[in-house]
Amino acid sequence: MINIAIDGPSGAGKSTVAKAIARKIGFIYVDTGALYRAVGINALRLGYDTSDREKVVSTLDSVKIDLRYINGEQRVLLNGEDVSDAIRLPEASMAASNVSAIPEVRAFLFDLQRQLAAQNNCIMDGRDIGTVVLPNADIKLFLTASPEERAARRHRELIERGTPVDYDVLLEEIKQRDYNDSHRAIAPLKPADDAIIVDTSGNTLQESVDNVLEIIKSKIDIPNV
Ligand code: DC
């Protein structure tokens, strides 16, 4: 199987770029952040503080997460319930960031990610895919953009969805999550030594997709692309 790892901070465009490319080259797209989000909202629903390691670990025995692909779109099932929309709510982002710092949560999600990669040609995006989950990935990319650019993108997205949030609040949140994600003791956000770094600041989405696709085509042969 061919595995492409895309890591980087939130809002760098990973998921949109990965999704577009996966569709174009006929791979599945695995959004691993969604798995951490599902563990996070499960703990929230139980009324737990998502940074309380013991409490969060106690939820893992009774949590089952599955990914399904419907018309090429990833859907996330939490104990059989489709939570694909619920995991995008703002409270799910911080919950995911909190639970992702817990080693038992990372270990719990590790096998699922490895299995998906072993069974499918896939583009997998996350924070530690090239460094920890798939250290032997065929291609490793690290997508990044300035915090200001990422906050501005998120701001536009939320206005389009009709749920605007103040730009400064978003910028602060992004900086806080970057800090959490890159300073945690386990699997911190950082490029793998052999990752290709792509800065998407100032690029349109299409430019980022074209740029990443060119890099992929220069590294591996994909039929009919
Ligand atoms: O990509 P995202 O914003 O949906 O990720 C949600 C959180 O999960 C983010 O704060 C970092 C964490 N995460 C992680 O630690 N490792 C991954 N492979 C994916 C996400």
Coordinates of C-alpha atoms and ligand atoms in Angstrom, one line a residue:
M1 CA 0.0 0.0 0.0
I2 CA 1.1 3.6 -0.7
N3 CA 1.0 5.8 2.4
I4 CA 1.3 9.6 2.3
A5 CA 1.7 11.4 5.6
I6 CA 0.7 15.0 6.0
D7 CA 1.4 16.7 9.3
G8 CA 1.2 20.3 10.5
P9 CA -0.6 22.7 12.8
S10 CA -4.3 23.3 12.7
G11 CA -5.5 25.5 10.0
A12 CA -2.6 25.0 7.6
G13 CA -4.9 23.5 5.0
K14 CA -3.9 19.9 5.6
S15 CA -7.4 18.4 5.5
T16 CA -8.7 20.4 2.5
V17 CA -5.5 19.7 0.5
A18 CA -5.4 16.1 1.5
K19 CA -9.0 15.5 0.7
A20 CA -8.8 17.1 -2.7
I21 CA -5.6 15.1 -3.6
A22 CA -7.0 11.8 -2.2
R23 CA -10.0 12.2 -4.5
K24 CA -7.8 13.0 -7.5
I25 CA -5.5 10.1 -7.0
G26 CA -8.1 7.6 -5.7
F27 CA -6.6 7.1 -2.2
I28 CA -8.7 7.2 1.0
Y29 CA -8.2 10.3 3.2
V30 CA -7.8 9.6 6.9
D31 CA -8.3 12.6 9.1
T32 CA -6.7 11.5 12.4
G33 CA -7.7 14.7 14.2
A34 CA -11.2 13.4 14.0
L35 CA -10.3 10.4 16.1
Y36 CA -8.9 12.6 18.9
R37 CA -12.0 14.8 18.6
A38 CA -14.3 11.8 19.1
V39 CA -12.4 10.7 22.2
G40 CA -12.7 14.3 23.4
I41 CA -16.4 14.8 22.9
N42 CA -17.1 11.4 24.5
A43 CA -15.3 12.6 27.7
L44 CA -17.1 15.9 27.5
R45 CA -20.5 14.2 27.2
L46 CA -19.7 12.2 30.3
G47 CA -19.1 15.5 32.1
Y48 CA -15.4 15.0 32.5
D49 CA -12.6 17.5 32.5
T50 CA -10.8 16.5 29.3
S51 CA -7.4 17.2 30.8
D52 CA -8.0 14.9 33.7
R53 CA -5.9 11.9 32.6
E54 CA -7.4 9.4 35.0
K55 CA -11.0 10.3 34.0
V56 CA -10.3 10.3 30.3
V57 CA -8.4 7.0 30.5
S58 CA -11.4 5.5 32.3
T59 CA -13.5 6.2 29.2
L60 CA -11.4 4.2 26.8
D61 CA -12.7 0.8 27.8
S62 CA -16.2 1.7 26.6
V63 CA -15.4 3.7 23.5
K64 CA -15.5 2.3 20.0
I65 CA -14.4 4.5 17.2
D66 CA -14.9 3.5 13.5
L67 CA -14.2 5.4 10.3
R68 CA -16.6 4.8 7.4
Y69 CA -16.3 6.1 3.9
I70 CA -19.6 7.3 2.2
N71 CA -19.1 8.6 -1.3
G72 CA -15.4 9.1 -0.5
E73 CA -16.3 11.2 2.6
Q74 CA -14.9 10.1 5.9
R75 CA -17.6 9.7 8.6
V76 CA -16.7 9.1 12.2
L77 CA -18.7 6.7 14.4
L78 CA -18.6 6.9 18.1
N79 CA -20.1 3.8 19.7
G80 CA -22.2 3.5 16.5
E81 CA -23.4 7.1 16.4
D82 CA -22.3 9.3 13.5
V83 CA -20.6 12.3 15.3
S84 CA -19.0 13.8 12.2
D85 CA -20.7 17.1 12.7
A86 CA -20.6 17.2 16.5
I87 CA -16.8 16.8 16.5
R88 CA -16.5 20.1 14.5
L89 CA -18.1 22.2 17.3
P90 CA -15.6 24.6 18.9
E91 CA -15.6 22.8 22.3
A92 CA -14.4 19.7 20.5
S93 CA -11.2 21.4 19.4
M94 CA -9.9 22.1 22.8
A95 CA -11.1 18.8 24.1
A96 CA -9.2 17.0 21.3
S97 CA -6.1 19.0 22.1
N98 CA -6.4 18.1 25.8
V99 CA -7.0 14.3 25.3
S100 CA -4.3 14.1 22.6
A101 CA -1.6 14.9 25.3
I102 CA -2.6 11.7 27.2
P103 CA -0.3 8.8 26.3
E104 CA -3.0 6.1 26.8
V105 CA -5.3 8.0 24.3
R106 CA -2.5 8.0 21.7
A107 CA -1.8 4.3 22.2
F108 CA -5.5 3.6 22.0
L109 CA -5.7 5.3 18.6
F110 CA -2.4 4.1 17.2
D111 CA -3.5 0.6 16.1
L112 CA -6.6 1.9 14.3
Q113 CA -4.4 4.4 12.3
R114 CA -1.8 1.7 11.5
Q115 CA -4.5 -0.7 10.4
L116 CA -6.1 1.8 8.0
A117 CA -2.7 2.5 6.5
A118 CA -1.8 -1.2 6.1
Q119 CA -5.1 -1.9 4.3
N120 CA -5.5 1.1 2.1
N121 CA -3.6 3.5 -0.2
C122 CA -4.1 6.5 1.9
I123 CA -3.3 10.1 2.7
M124 CA -3.3 10.4 6.4
D125 CA -3.2 13.8 8.1
G126 CA -2.4 14.6 11.7
R127 CA 0.5 15.8 13.9
D128 CA 2.7 12.8 14.3
I129 CA 1.9 10.7 11.2
G130 CA 5.4 11.0 9.7
T131 CA 7.2 10.9 13.0
V132 CA 5.4 8.2 15.0
V133 CA 2.4 6.5 13.3
L134 CA 3.9 5.9 9.8
P135 CA 7.6 6.4 10.1
N136 CA 8.0 4.5 6.8
A137 CA 5.4 6.5 4.8
D138 CA 6.3 6.7 1.1
I139 CA 6.0 10.5 1.3
K140 CA 6.0 12.8 4.3
L141 CA 4.8 16.4 4.0
F142 CA 4.6 19.1 6.7
L143 CA 2.1 21.8 5.8
T144 CA 2.3 25.0 7.7
A145 CA 1.2 28.7 7.5
S146 CA 1.6 31.7 9.8
P147 CA -0.8 31.8 12.8
E148 CA -2.4 35.0 11.5
E149 CA -3.1 33.5 8.1
R150 CA -4.6 30.4 9.7
A151 CA -6.8 32.5 12.0
A152 CA -8.0 34.6 9.0
R153 CA -8.9 31.4 7.1
R154 CA -10.8 30.0 10.0
H155 CA -12.5 33.4 10.5
R156 CA -13.7 33.4 6.9
E157 CA -14.9 29.8 7.2
L158 CA -17.0 30.5 10.3
I159 CA -18.6 33.6 8.7
E160 CA -19.5 31.4 5.7
R161 CA -21.1 28.9 8.0
G162 CA -23.0 31.7 9.7
T163 CA -21.3 31.2 13.1
P164 CA -18.8 34.1 13.2
V165 CA -16.2 34.3 16.0
D166 CA -14.0 37.3 16.7
Y167 CA -10.6 37.1 14.8
D168 CA -8.5 37.9 17.9
V169 CA -10.2 35.1 19.8
L170 CA -9.4 32.6 17.0
L171 CA -5.8 33.8 16.8
E172 CA -5.4 33.3 20.5
E173 CA -6.9 29.8 20.3
I174 CA -4.7 28.9 17.4
K175 CA -1.6 30.0 19.3
Q176 CA -2.7 28.2 22.4
R177 CA -3.3 24.9 20.5
D178 CA 0.0 25.2 18.6
Y179 CA 1.7 25.6 21.9
N180 CA -0.1 22.6 23.5
D181 CA 0.5 20.4 20.4
S182 CA 4.2 21.2 20.0
H183 CA 5.1 21.2 23.7
R184 CA 3.5 18.0 24.9
A185 CA 5.8 15.3 26.1
I186 CA 4.5 12.6 23.8
A187 CA 4.5 12.8 20.0
P188 CA 4.8 16.6 19.8
L189 CA 3.9 18.4 16.6
K190 CA 7.2 18.6 14.6
P191 CA 8.3 17.8 11.1
A192 CA 9.9 14.4 10.6
D193 CA 13.6 14.7 9.6
D194 CA 12.7 13.5 6.1
A195 CA 9.5 15.6 5.7
I196 CA 9.1 18.1 2.9
I197 CA 8.0 21.4 4.4
V198 CA 5.3 23.3 2.5
D199 CA 4.3 26.8 3.7
T200 CA 0.9 27.6 2.4
S201 CA 0.8 31.3 3.6
G202 CA -0.4 33.5 0.8
N203 CA -1.5 30.6 -1.4
T204 CA -5.0 29.9 -2.5
L205 CA -6.3 26.5 -1.8
Q206 CA -6.0 25.5 -5.4
E207 CA -2.3 26.7 -5.4
S208 CA -1.6 24.6 -2.3
V209 CA -3.3 21.5 -3.9
D210 CA -1.4 22.0 -7.1
N211 CA 1.9 22.4 -5.3
V212 CA 1.5 19.4 -3.1
L213 CA 0.3 17.2 -6.0
E214 CA 3.4 18.2 -8.0
I215 CA 5.6 17.1 -5.1
I216 CA 3.7 13.8 -4.8
K217 CA 4.0 13.1 -8.5
S218 CA 7.7 13.8 -8.5
K219 CA 8.1 11.1 -5.8
I220 CA 5.8 8.3 -6.8
D221 CA 4.2 7.0 -9.9
I222 CA 0.4 7.3 -9.7
P223 CA -1.4 5.8 -12.7
N224 CA -3.7 8.2 -14.7
V225 CA -2.8 11.4 -12.8
Ligands
DC1 O1 -6.5 18.3 13.1 P1 -7.5 18.7 14.2 O2 -7.6 20.1 14.5 O3 -8.8 18.0 14.0 O4 -6.9 17.9 15.6 C1 -7.5 18.0 16.8 C2 -6.5 17.9 17.9 O5 -6.0 16.6 17.9 C3 -5.3 18.8 17.8 O6 -5.2 19.7 18.9 C4 -4.1 17.9 17.9 C5 -4.6 16.6 18.1 N1 -4.0 15.6 17.1 C6 -2.9 14.9 17.5 O7 -2.4 15.1 18.6 N2 -2.4 14.0 16.7 C7 -2.9 13.7 15.5 N3 -2.4 12.8 14.7 C8 -4.1 14.4 15.1 C9 -4.6 15.4 15.9

